[in-house]
mmCIF file of C-alpha atoms in Angstrom:
data_model
loop_
_atom_site.group_PDB
_atom_site.id
_atom_site.type_symbol
_atom_site.label_atom_id
_atom_site.label_comp_id
_atom_site.label_asym_id
_atom_site.label_seq_id
_atom_site.Cartn_x
_atom_site.Cartn_y
_atom_site.Cartn_z
ATOM 1 C CA ALA A 641 82.743 86.249 35.387
ATOM 2 C CA ALA A 642 82.764 83.325 32.896
ATOM 3 C CA GLY A 643 79.737 82.344 31.209
ATOM 4 C CA VAL A 644 77.799 85.240 32.137
ATOM 5 C CA ALA A 645 78.177 88.064 29.482
ATOM 6 C CA GLY A 646 78.299 85.827 26.673
ATOM 7 C CA GLY A 647 75.427 84.202 25.144
ATOM 8 C CA SER A 648 73.148 86.683 26.878
ATOM 9 C CA GLY A 649 70.843 87.563 23.781
ATOM 10 C CA GLY A 650 69.048 84.023 23.861
ATOM 11 C CA SER A 651 66.099 83.473 26.314
ATOM 12 C CA PRO A 652 67.328 82.023 29.307
ATOM 13 C CA LYS A 653 65.782 78.501 30.407
ATOM 14 C CA VAL A 654 64.382 79.806 33.631
ATOM 15 C CA GLY A 655 60.945 80.843 32.835
ATOM 16 C CA GLY A 656 60.583 78.914 29.560
ATOM 17 C CA ALA A 657 57.591 76.873 28.355
ATOM 18 C CA ALA A 658 58.003 74.057 31.154
ATOM 19 C CA ALA A 659 57.964 77.027 33.921
ATOM 20 C CA VAL A 660 55.631 75.874 36.886
ATOM 21 C CA ALA A 661 53.394 78.512 37.849
ATOM 22 C CA VAL A 662 53.860 80.404 40.968
ATOM 23 C CA ASP A 663 51.765 82.315 43.538
ATOM 24 C CA LEU A 664 53.343 85.679 43.833
ATOM 25 C CA ALA A 665 51.972 86.254 47.229
ATOM 26 C CA ASP A 666 53.159 83.023 48.546
ATOM 27 C CA VAL A 667 56.364 83.540 46.918
ATOM 28 C CA LEU A 668 56.755 86.765 48.635
ATOM 29 C CA ARG A 669 56.116 85.248 52.070
ATOM 30 C CA ARG A 670 58.916 82.757 51.444
ATOM 31 C CA TRP A 671 61.442 85.348 50.145
ATOM 32 C CA PRO A 672 60.782 88.608 52.094
ATOM 33 C CA GLU A 673 62.949 91.456 51.781
ATOM 34 C CA PRO A 674 65.625 90.465 54.466
ATOM 35 C CA PRO A 675 66.774 92.989 57.321
ATOM 36 C CA PHE A 676 69.796 95.128 56.697
ATOM 37 C CA TYR A 677 72.974 94.706 58.747
ATOM 38 C CA PRO A 678 75.400 97.583 59.105
ATOM 39 C CA LEU A 679 79.028 96.975 58.582
ATOM 40 C CA ALA A 680 81.708 98.639 60.754
ATOM 41 C CA ARG A 681 82.926 101.874 59.214
ATOM 42 C CA ASP A 682 86.334 100.470 57.754
ATOM 43 C CA ILE A 683 84.686 97.271 56.305
ATOM 44 C CA GLU A 684 82.059 99.741 54.605
ATOM 45 C CA GLN A 685 84.890 101.627 52.966
ATOM 46 C CA GLN A 686 86.488 98.644 51.726
ATOM 47 C CA LEU A 687 83.053 97.501 50.289
ATOM 48 C CA ASN A 688 83.246 100.896 48.397
ATOM 49 C CA ASP A 689 86.519 100.197 47.471
ATOM 50 C CA VAL A 690 85.518 96.942 45.885
ATOM 51 C CA ILE A 691 82.041 98.255 44.290
ATOM 52 C CA ALA A 692 83.502 101.398 42.745
ATOM 53 C CA PRO A 693 86.051 99.857 40.183
ATOM 54 C CA LEU A 694 83.303 98.073 38.700
ATOM 55 C CA GLU A 695 81.466 101.072 37.374
ATOM 56 C CA ALA A 696 83.643 101.082 34.258
ATOM 57 C CA MET A 697 83.862 97.475 33.537
ATOM 58 C CA ALA A 698 84.152 94.111 35.089
ATOM 59 C CA SER A 699 87.693 93.334 34.841
ATOM 60 C CA ARG A 700 89.101 90.182 35.616
ATOM 61 C CA ASP A 701 91.346 91.868 38.303
ATOM 62 C CA ALA A 702 88.365 93.877 40.055
ATOM 63 C CA ILE A 703 86.208 90.601 40.005
ATOM 64 C CA ARG A 704 89.076 88.725 41.508
ATOM 65 C CA ASN A 705 90.121 91.273 44.087
ATOM 66 C CA GLY A 706 86.635 91.603 45.166
ATOM 67 C CA ARG A 707 85.872 87.996 45.406
ATOM 68 C CA ALA A 708 88.913 87.611 47.650
ATOM 69 C CA TRP A 709 87.846 90.331 49.903
ATOM 70 C CA ILE A 710 84.470 88.740 50.411
ATOM 71 C CA GLU A 711 85.921 85.489 51.100
ATOM 72 C CA CYS A 712 88.195 86.795 53.564
ATOM 73 C CA ASN A 713 85.383 88.579 55.273
ATOM 74 C CA SER A 714 83.064 85.574 55.221
ATOM 75 C CA ALA A 715 82.413 85.832 58.790
ATOM 76 C CA VAL A 716 80.312 88.853 57.876
ATOM 77 C CA ALA A 717 78.909 87.544 54.743
ATOM 78 C CA ALA A 718 75.124 88.334 55.490
ATOM 79 C CA HIS A 719 76.240 91.929 56.004
ATOM 80 C CA ILE A 720 77.924 92.390 52.881
ATOM 81 C CA ALA A 721 75.071 90.862 51.269
ATOM 82 C CA SER A 722 72.701 93.106 52.694
ATOM 83 C CA ASN A 723 74.948 96.237 52.319
ATOM 84 C CA ILE A 724 75.308 95.206 48.448
ATOM 85 C CA THR A 725 71.574 94.635 48.374
ATOM 86 C CA LYS A 726 71.120 98.296 49.856
ATOM 87 C CA ARG A 727 73.476 99.990 47.390
ATOM 88 C CA LEU A 728 72.491 98.517 44.263
ATOM 89 C CA PRO A 729 69.427 100.530 43.553
ATOM 90 C CA HIS A 730 71.600 103.535 44.010
ATOM 91 C CA LEU A 731 74.180 102.618 41.121
ATOM 92 C CA LYS A 732 73.380 104.935 38.595
ATOM 93 C CA THR A 733 73.957 102.781 35.406
ATOM 94 C CA CYS A 734 72.632 99.284 34.313
ATOM 95 C CA ALA A 735 76.472 98.409 33.448
ATOM 96 C CA HIS A 736 77.532 98.985 37.107
ATOM 97 C CA ARG A 737 74.754 96.945 38.672
ATOM 98 C CA LEU A 738 75.310 94.218 36.145
ATOM 99 C CA HIS A 739 79.039 94.226 37.125
ATOM 100 C CA VAL A 740 78.358 94.146 40.991
ATOM 101 C CA LEU A 741 75.910 90.952 40.038
ATOM 102 C CA TYR A 742 78.926 89.517 38.037
ATOM 103 C CA LEU A 743 80.891 89.783 41.208
ATOM 104 C CA VAL A 744 78.307 88.398 43.366
ATOM 105 C CA HIS A 745 77.886 85.508 40.767
ATOM 106 C CA ASP A 746 81.703 84.835 40.843
ATOM 107 C CA VAL A 747 81.752 84.550 44.686
ATOM 108 C CA LEU A 748 78.785 82.024 44.637
ATOM 109 C CA GLN A 749 80.082 79.793 41.842
ATOM 110 C CA THR A 750 83.653 79.734 43.293
ATOM 111 C CA GLU A 751 82.197 78.334 46.624
ATOM 112 C CA ALA A 752 79.780 75.917 44.782
ATOM 113 C CA ALA A 753 82.627 74.571 43.077
ATOM 114 C CA ARG A 754 84.704 73.651 46.142
ATOM 115 C CA LYS A 755 84.437 70.087 47.614
ATOM 116 C CA ASP A 756 83.283 69.493 51.294
ATOM 117 C CA CYS A 757 82.605 73.208 51.444
ATOM 118 C CA PRO A 758 79.998 74.490 54.199
ATOM 119 C CA ARG A 759 78.884 77.046 51.708
ATOM 120 C CA HIS A 760 78.478 79.636 54.386
ATOM 121 C CA VAL A 761 78.548 82.540 52.008
ATOM 122 C CA ILE A 762 76.007 80.895 49.599
ATOM 123 C CA ARG A 763 73.745 80.513 52.405
ATOM 124 C CA SER A 764 74.350 84.266 53.661
ATOM 125 C CA PHE A 765 73.780 85.513 50.197
ATOM 126 C CA ARG A 766 70.667 83.404 49.252
ATOM 127 C CA PRO A 767 68.053 85.544 51.017
ATOM 128 C CA TYR A 768 69.463 88.536 49.288
ATOM 129 C CA LEU A 769 69.579 87.345 45.699
ATOM 130 C CA VAL A 770 66.214 88.213 44.593
ATOM 131 C CA TRP A 771 66.585 91.753 46.083
ATOM 132 C CA MET A 772 69.787 92.262 44.430
ATOM 133 C CA LEU A 773 68.407 91.182 40.811
ATOM 134 C CA ARG A 774 65.099 93.096 40.986
ATOM 135 C CA PRO A 775 66.299 96.560 40.967
ATOM 136 C CA SER A 776 69.006 95.665 38.275
ATOM 137 C CA TYR A 777 66.496 94.051 36.049
ATOM 138 C CA GLN A 778 63.721 96.889 36.478
ATOM 139 C CA MET A 779 66.473 99.511 35.660
ATOM 140 C CA ALA A 780 67.758 97.494 32.154
ATOM 141 C CA LEU A 781 63.892 96.829 31.353
ATOM 142 C CA ALA A 782 63.137 100.565 31.682
ATOM 143 C CA ALA A 783 66.287 101.686 29.908
ATOM 144 C CA SER A 784 65.573 99.514 26.888
ATOM 145 C CA PRO A 785 63.100 96.904 27.007
ATOM 146 C CA THR A 786 64.628 95.211 23.697
ATOM 147 C CA ALA A 787 68.274 95.426 24.992
ATOM 148 C CA ASP A 788 70.055 92.290 26.243
ATOM 149 C CA ASP A 789 70.773 93.654 29.886
ATOM 150 C CA ALA A 790 67.487 92.381 31.586
ATOM 151 C CA GLY A 791 68.143 89.108 29.797
ATOM 152 C CA ARG A 792 71.825 88.979 31.563
ATOM 153 C CA VAL A 793 70.122 89.619 34.633
ATOM 154 C CA LEU A 794 67.637 86.528 34.434
ATOM 155 C CA ARG A 795 70.432 84.505 32.847
ATOM 156 C CA LEU A 796 72.149 84.556 36.275
ATOM 157 C CA LEU A 797 69.134 82.626 37.746
ATOM 158 C CA GLN A 798 69.808 79.719 35.182
ATOM 159 C CA LEU A 799 73.677 79.783 36.018
ATOM 160 C CA TRP A 800 72.697 79.531 39.484
ATOM 161 C CA VAL A 801 70.407 76.505 38.877
ATOM 162 C CA GLU A 802 73.458 74.705 37.000
ATOM 163 C CA ARG A 803 75.802 75.503 39.595
ATOM 164 C CA GLY A 804 73.528 73.941 42.422
ATOM 165 C CA ILE A 805 73.328 77.274 44.132
ATOM 166 C CA LEU A 806 69.451 77.508 43.646
ATOM 167 C CA GLU A 807 66.898 74.724 42.769
ATOM 168 C CA ALA A 808 64.915 75.194 39.403
ATOM 169 C CA GLN A 809 61.598 75.966 41.341
ATOM 170 C CA GLU A 810 63.435 78.547 43.510
ATOM 171 C CA ALA A 811 64.628 80.113 40.236
ATOM 172 C CA GLU A 812 61.060 80.431 39.135
ATOM 173 C CA GLU A 813 60.156 81.906 42.189
ATOM 174 C CA LEU A 814 62.817 84.598 42.375
ATOM 175 C CA LYS A 815 61.927 85.333 38.699
ATOM 176 C CA ALA A 816 58.360 85.925 39.701
ATOM 177 C CA VAL A 817 59.539 88.515 42.049
ATOM 178 C CA ILE A 818 62.202 90.197 39.756
ATOM 179 C CA THR A 819 59.989 90.547 36.706
ATOM 180 C CA PRO A 820 56.692 92.469 37.807
ATOM 181 C CA THR A 821 56.932 96.292 37.236
ATOM 182 C CA GLU A 822 55.118 96.576 40.604
ATOM 183 C CA LEU A 823 54.746 94.038 43.560
ATOM 184 C CA PRO A 824 51.678 93.907 45.941
ATOM 185 C CA ALA A 825 51.254 96.580 48.421
ATOM 186 C CA GLY A 826 53.405 95.970 51.426
ATOM 187 C CA ALA A 827 55.805 93.580 49.885
ATOM 188 C CA ALA A 828 58.868 95.912 49.923
ATOM 189 C CA GLY A 829 60.542 95.984 53.448
ATOM 190 C CA GLN A 830 58.876 92.938 54.752
ATOM 191 C CA THR A 831 61.026 90.807 57.056
ATOM 192 C CA SER A 832 60.342 87.665 58.948
ATOM 193 C CA ALA A 833 60.102 88.059 62.692
ATOM 194 C CA ALA A 834 63.327 86.356 63.295
ATOM 195 C CA GLY A 835 64.862 88.530 60.652
ATOM 196 C CA GLN A 836 63.770 91.384 62.540
ATOM 197 C CA ALA A 837 64.793 90.401 65.893
ATOM 198 C CA ALA A 838 68.412 89.598 64.617
ATOM 199 C CA ALA A 839 68.744 92.942 62.698
ATOM 200 C CA LEU A 840 67.999 94.731 66.123
ATOM 201 C CA ALA A 841 70.729 92.293 67.567
ATOM 202 C CA GLY A 842 73.082 93.291 64.958
ATOM 203 C CA ARG A 843 73.437 90.004 63.504
ATOM 204 C CA PRO A 844 71.827 87.469 61.083
ATOM 205 C CA PRO A 845 70.677 84.312 62.659
ATOM 206 C CA ALA A 846 72.914 82.245 60.399
ATOM 207 C CA ALA A 847 75.896 84.012 61.852
ATOM 208 C CA ALA A 848 75.060 83.251 65.447
ATOM 209 C CA GLY A 849 78.307 81.918 67.387
ATOM 210 C CA VAL A 850 80.346 83.385 64.400
ATOM 211 C CA ARG A 851 82.789 85.875 65.506
ATOM 212 C CA PRO A 852 83.565 88.453 62.750
ATOM 213 C CA GLY A 853 86.718 88.548 61.518
ATOM 214 C CA MET A 854 87.652 91.765 59.423
ATOM 215 C CA PRO A 855 90.879 91.241 57.598
ATOM 216 C CA PRO A 856 92.199 94.156 55.444
ATOM 217 C CA MET A 857 91.577 94.423 51.530
ATOM 218 C CA PRO A 858 93.732 91.961 49.486
ATOM 219 C CA GLY A 859 96.965 93.844 48.890
ATOM 220 C CA GLN A 860 96.803 96.116 51.935
#
């Protein structure tokens, strides 16, 4: 994903001297951990096929193919986002987590660049972004507090502000959730009442009325 890996050694603008203070408890009420939506077994396997090649490197082909698959399955974008969120903490290396985040970034910035686009994928992924970034940042920080990987995770927030995916204040709020070693008791696993009801119904609220289509992986 262009503009992600390079220049990560410097401090990202998000969280700089001009950052606005945020109340973590209030932020967690606005960005609760969203519900998990299971995928059909064949789509779950296809997502495995997207994520697995990213373990070694975020090659241009792997990112492009992964983005094409997510775009083809945009009717179930929230389901895909929730499954990525669930899988990220189980990926064993910082690099693998970062490469999956680069795929997510590529999907979001590609949709953001399209004119007259309803931004369905961005809307579906937004509630999950902070919970994708947090385990990736925490693992990178624990592995090496002085390494660049944690900075690369936070750099995504600034890029999403620049691409119009997040507002600057939203990026500060997400950073307030991503960076603490521990969150207040009860923060993990919180979902809104609407989100819980939607999870029981097997669909996200934003996807109401959308009939999921599940085309095959690109090239199949």
